[in-house]
Coordinates of C-alpha atoms and ligand atoms in Angstrom, one line a residue:
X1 CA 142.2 122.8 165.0
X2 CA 144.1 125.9 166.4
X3 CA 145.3 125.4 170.6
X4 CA 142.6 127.9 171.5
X5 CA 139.5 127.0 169.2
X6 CA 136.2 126.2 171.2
X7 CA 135.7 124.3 168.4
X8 CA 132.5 126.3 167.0
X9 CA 134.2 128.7 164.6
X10 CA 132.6 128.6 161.2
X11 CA 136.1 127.0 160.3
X12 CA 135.7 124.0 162.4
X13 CA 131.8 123.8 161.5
X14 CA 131.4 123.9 158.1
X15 CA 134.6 123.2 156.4
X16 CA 136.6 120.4 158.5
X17 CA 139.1 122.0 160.0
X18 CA 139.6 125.5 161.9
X19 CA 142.3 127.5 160.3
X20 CA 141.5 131.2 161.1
X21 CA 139.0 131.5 163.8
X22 CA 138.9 135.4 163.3
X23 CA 138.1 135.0 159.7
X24 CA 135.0 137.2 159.2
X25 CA 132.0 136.1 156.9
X26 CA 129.5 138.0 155.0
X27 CA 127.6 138.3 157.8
X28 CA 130.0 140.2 159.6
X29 CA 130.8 143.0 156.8
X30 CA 127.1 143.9 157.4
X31 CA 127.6 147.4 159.2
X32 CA 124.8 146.8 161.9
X33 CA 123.5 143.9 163.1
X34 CA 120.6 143.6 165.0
X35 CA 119.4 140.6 166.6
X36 CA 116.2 140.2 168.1
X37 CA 115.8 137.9 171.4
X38 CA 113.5 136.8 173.7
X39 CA 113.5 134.7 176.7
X40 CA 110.8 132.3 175.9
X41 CA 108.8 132.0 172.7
X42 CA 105.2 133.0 171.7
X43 CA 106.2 136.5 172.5
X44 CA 106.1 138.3 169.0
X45 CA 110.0 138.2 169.0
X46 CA 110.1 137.3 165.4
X47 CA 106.6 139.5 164.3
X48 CA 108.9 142.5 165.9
X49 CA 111.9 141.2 163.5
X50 CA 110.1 141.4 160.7
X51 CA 108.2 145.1 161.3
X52 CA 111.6 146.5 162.6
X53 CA 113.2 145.2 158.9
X54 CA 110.4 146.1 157.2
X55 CA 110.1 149.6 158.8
X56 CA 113.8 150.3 158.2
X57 CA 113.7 149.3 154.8
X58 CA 110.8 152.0 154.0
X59 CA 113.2 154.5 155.3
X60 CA 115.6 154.1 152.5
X61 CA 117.6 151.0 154.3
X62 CA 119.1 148.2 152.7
X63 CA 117.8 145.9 154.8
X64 CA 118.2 141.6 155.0
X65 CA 116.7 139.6 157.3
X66 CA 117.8 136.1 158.7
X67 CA 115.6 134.1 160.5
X68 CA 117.4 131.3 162.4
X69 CA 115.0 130.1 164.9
X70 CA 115.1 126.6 163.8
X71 CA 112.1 125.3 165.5
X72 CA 109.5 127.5 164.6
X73 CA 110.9 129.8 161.5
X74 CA 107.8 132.1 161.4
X75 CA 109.3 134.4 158.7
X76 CA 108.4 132.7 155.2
X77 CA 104.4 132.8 157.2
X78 CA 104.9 136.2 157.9
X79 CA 105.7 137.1 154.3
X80 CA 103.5 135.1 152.6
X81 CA 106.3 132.9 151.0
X82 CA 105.7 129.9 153.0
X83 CA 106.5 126.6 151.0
X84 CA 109.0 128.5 148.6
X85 CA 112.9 127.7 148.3
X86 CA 116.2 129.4 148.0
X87 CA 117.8 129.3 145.2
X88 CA 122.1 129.0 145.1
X89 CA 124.5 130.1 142.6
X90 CA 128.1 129.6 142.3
X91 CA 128.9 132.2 145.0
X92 CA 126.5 130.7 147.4
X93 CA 122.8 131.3 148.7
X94 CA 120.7 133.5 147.0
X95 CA 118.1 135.2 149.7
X96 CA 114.5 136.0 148.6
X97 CA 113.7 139.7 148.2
X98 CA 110.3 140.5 150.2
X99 CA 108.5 143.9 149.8
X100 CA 112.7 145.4 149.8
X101 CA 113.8 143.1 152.0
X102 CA 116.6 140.5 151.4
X103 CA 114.8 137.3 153.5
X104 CA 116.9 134.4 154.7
X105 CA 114.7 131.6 156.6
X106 CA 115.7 128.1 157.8
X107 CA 111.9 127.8 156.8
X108 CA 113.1 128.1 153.2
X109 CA 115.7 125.4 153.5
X110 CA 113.2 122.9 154.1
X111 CA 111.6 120.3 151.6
X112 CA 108.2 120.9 153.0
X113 CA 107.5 124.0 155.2
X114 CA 106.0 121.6 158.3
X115 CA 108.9 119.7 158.9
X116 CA 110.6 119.9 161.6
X117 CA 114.2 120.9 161.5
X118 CA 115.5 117.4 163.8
X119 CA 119.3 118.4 163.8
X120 CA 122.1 118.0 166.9
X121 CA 123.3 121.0 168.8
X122 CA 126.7 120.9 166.5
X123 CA 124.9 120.2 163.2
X124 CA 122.4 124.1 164.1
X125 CA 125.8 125.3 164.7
X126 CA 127.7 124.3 161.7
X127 CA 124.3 125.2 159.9
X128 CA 124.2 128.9 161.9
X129 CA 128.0 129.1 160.3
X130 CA 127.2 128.1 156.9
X131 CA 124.7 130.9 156.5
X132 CA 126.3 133.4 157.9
X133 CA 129.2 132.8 155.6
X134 CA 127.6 131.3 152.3
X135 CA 124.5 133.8 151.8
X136 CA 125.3 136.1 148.8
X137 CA 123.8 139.6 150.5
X138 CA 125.5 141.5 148.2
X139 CA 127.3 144.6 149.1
X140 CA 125.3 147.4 150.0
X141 CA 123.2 146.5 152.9
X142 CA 122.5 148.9 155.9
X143 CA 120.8 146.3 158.8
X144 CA 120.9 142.9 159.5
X145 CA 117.9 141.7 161.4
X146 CA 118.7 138.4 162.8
X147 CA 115.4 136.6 164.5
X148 CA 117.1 134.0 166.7
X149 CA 115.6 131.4 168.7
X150 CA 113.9 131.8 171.8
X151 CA 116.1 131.3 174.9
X152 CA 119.4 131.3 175.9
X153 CA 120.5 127.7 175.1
X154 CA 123.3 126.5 173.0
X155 CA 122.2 128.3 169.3
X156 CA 121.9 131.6 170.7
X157 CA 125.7 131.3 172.6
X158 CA 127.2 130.2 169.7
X159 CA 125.8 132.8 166.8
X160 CA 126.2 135.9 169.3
X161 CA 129.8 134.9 169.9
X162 CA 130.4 133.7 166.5
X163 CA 129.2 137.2 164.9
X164 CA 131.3 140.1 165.0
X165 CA 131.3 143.7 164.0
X166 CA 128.7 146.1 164.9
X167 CA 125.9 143.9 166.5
X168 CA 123.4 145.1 169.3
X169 CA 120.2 142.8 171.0
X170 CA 116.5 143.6 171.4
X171 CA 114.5 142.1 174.0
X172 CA 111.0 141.7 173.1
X173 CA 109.3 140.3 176.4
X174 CA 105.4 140.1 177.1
X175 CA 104.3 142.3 180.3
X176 CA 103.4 139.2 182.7
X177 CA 106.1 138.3 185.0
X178 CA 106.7 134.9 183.4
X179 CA 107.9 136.4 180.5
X180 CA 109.6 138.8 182.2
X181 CA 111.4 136.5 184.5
X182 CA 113.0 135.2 181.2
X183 CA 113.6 138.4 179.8
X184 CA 115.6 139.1 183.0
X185 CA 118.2 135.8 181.8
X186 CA 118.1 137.1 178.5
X187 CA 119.2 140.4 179.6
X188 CA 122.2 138.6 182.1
X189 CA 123.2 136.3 179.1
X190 CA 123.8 139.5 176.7
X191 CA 126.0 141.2 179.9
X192 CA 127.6 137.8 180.2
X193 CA 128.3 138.0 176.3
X194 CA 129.0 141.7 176.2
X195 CA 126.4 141.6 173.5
X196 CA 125.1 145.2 173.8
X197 CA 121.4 146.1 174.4
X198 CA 119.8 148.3 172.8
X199 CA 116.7 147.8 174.7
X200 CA 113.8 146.3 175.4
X201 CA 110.5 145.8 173.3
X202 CA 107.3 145.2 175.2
X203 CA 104.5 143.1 173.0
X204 CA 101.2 143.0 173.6
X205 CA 101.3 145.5 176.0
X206 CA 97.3 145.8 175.6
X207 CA 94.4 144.4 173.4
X208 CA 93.1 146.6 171.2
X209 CA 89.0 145.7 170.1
X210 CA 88.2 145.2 166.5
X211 CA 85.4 146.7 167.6
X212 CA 85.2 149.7 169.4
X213 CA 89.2 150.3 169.1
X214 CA 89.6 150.8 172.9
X215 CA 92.4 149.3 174.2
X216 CA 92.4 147.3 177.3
X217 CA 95.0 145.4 179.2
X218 CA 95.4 141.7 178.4
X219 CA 98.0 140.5 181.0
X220 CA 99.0 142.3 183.8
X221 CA 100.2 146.1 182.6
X222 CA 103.4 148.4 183.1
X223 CA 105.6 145.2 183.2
X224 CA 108.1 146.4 180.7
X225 CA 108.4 150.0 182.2
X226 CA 109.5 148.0 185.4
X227 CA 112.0 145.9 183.8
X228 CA 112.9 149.1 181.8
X229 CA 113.7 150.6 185.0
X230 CA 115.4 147.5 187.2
X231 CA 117.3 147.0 184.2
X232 CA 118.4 150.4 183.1
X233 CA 117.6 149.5 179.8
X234 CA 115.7 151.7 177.8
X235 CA 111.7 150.6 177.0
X236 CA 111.9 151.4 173.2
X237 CA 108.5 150.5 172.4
X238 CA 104.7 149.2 173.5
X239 CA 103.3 147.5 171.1
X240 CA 99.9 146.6 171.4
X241 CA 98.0 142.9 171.0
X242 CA 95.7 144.0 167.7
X243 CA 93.7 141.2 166.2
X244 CA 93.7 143.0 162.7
X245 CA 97.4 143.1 162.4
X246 CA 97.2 139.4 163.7
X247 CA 95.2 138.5 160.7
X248 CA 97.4 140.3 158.4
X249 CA 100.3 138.0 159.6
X250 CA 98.3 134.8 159.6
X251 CA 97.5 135.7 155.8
X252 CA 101.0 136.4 155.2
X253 CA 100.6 140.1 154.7
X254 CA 102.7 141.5 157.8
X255 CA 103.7 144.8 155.7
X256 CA 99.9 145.9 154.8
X257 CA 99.3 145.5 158.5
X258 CA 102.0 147.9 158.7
X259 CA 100.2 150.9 157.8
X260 CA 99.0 154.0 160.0
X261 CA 95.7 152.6 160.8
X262 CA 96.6 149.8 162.2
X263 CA 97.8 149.9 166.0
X264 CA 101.1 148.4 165.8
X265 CA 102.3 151.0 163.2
X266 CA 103.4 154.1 165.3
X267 CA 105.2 151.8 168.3
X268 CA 107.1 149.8 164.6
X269 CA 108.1 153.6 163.2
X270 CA 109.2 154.4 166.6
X271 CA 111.8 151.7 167.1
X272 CA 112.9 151.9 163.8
X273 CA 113.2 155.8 163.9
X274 CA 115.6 155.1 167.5
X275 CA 117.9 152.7 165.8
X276 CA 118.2 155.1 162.6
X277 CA 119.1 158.6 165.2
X278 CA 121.4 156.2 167.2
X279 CA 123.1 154.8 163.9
X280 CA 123.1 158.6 162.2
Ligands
LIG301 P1 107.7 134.3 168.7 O1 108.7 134.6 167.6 O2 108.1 135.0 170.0 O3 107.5 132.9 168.9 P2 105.7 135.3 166.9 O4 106.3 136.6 166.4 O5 105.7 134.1 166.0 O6 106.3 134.9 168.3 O7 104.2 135.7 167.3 C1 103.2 134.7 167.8 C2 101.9 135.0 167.2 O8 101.4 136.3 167.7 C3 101.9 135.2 165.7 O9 100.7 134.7 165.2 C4 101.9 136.7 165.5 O10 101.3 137.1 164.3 C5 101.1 137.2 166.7 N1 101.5 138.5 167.2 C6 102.7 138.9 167.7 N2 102.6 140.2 168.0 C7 101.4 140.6 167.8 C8 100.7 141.9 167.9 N3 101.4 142.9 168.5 N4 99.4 142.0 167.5 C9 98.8 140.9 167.0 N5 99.4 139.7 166.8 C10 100.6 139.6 167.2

């Protein structure tokens, strides 16, 4: 182990012994790298991974998607892919291609899709290192879409400062001030990693009624235009709480819920369409 080594480089984690703590993996040579937070979970962090990746990718991106949140990996659900494995080669692991998307899950790892991934803090992390270095992404990818888990605990530290390269957060936060108040710590522990922001996601901003369409406010409104402001951070999108797109996801057809008739669509293209101009 090198003087300086905090002892979670990939080196250390996965293979023994740390010998270049700069080395960079695949994950790195991805040119952006996007990953999505939130400060608590049941907020639609990882629904907004999954419709920013999707919504890239029908612009023309090359687009993969990892989904390390290791207690609730809701990506394989999303997708419809639930129960299915990944496959390795020589080089390493082979990710599933969804609807043009390259699909990483540590749902996909597991023997049956409702276990429960029981593992140490320093056995995630060694597992965080081994797939950002052993996945086989191939070499033309746009976007990286990372859903991490929720929080700011130990995981989270140690794959924002283990990535490097072009990476940026998104906050997705609900409007009521409990989610907020943890969207607040998410938004110190970027600063405090000199992660960059690009800004802030507000989910289920209002319900929208199967029935008459109207839209109505769940929880309390404008809560992410006032975080937007305190923070300085821009509010890129408002999506709204529509039970049709939720029953798309639960039948794991988040991309056909992706379409212009349902609700979510517009506030999806929009926050794609601001990481495309700011990338151009
Ligand atoms: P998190 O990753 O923050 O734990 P999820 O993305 O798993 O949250 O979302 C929790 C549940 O809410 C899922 O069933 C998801 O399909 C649903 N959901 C999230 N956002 C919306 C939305 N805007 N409209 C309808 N359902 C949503």
């Amino acid at each position: 182990m090198s003087e300086n080594c905090s002892g979670n480089c990939s080196s250390c984690q996965s293979k023994g012994s740390c010998t270049d703590e700069k080395r960079e993996t695949r994950l790195d040579k991805i040119p952006h790298k996007i990953m999505v937070l939130s400060g608590k979970g049941g907020v639609g962090k990882s629904t907004v991974a999954a419709c920013l990746a999707v919504a890239l990718a029908r612009q023309g991106q090359k687009v993969a998607l990892l989904d390390v949140d290791f207690h609730g990996p809701s990506q394989p659900t999303l997708f419809g892919v639930a129960g299915k494995h990944l496959d390795g080669c020589e080089e390493g692991i082979l990710p599933l291609e969804v609807f043009g998307i390259r699909l990483v899950s540590i749902g996909l790892l597991l023997e049956n899709s409702d276990d429960a991934v029981i593992l140490r803090g320093p056995a995630k992390i060694g597992l965080l290192n081994q797939l950002f270095d052993e996945v086989v992404w191939g070499d033309d990818l746009d976007y990286v879409i990372l859903d991490f888990p929720p929080g700011t605990g130990d995981e989270a530290l140690s794959a924002c400062q283990s990535i490097k390269g072009d990476k940026s957060a998104i906050i997705v936060t609900t409007p009521q001030e409990v989610s907020l108040a943890d969207c607040r710590k998410c938004i110190d522990f970027c600063k405090k990693l000199q992660l960059p922001v690009l800004g802030i996601v507000e989910n289920m901003s209002c319900y929208v009624c199967p029935d008459c369409h109207k839209r109505h406010a769940l929880f309390s409104s404008g809560g992410g235009e006032s975080l937007s402001r305190q923070s300085g951070l821009p509010l890129l999108a408002s999506v709204p709480l529509d039970p049709e797109f939720l029953a798309a996801c639960d039948a794991g057809r988040l991309h056909q819920g992706l379409v212009s008739s349902f609700a979510v669509y517009p506030e999806m293209e929009k926050l794609a369409d601001t990481i495309l101009e700011k990338n151009a």
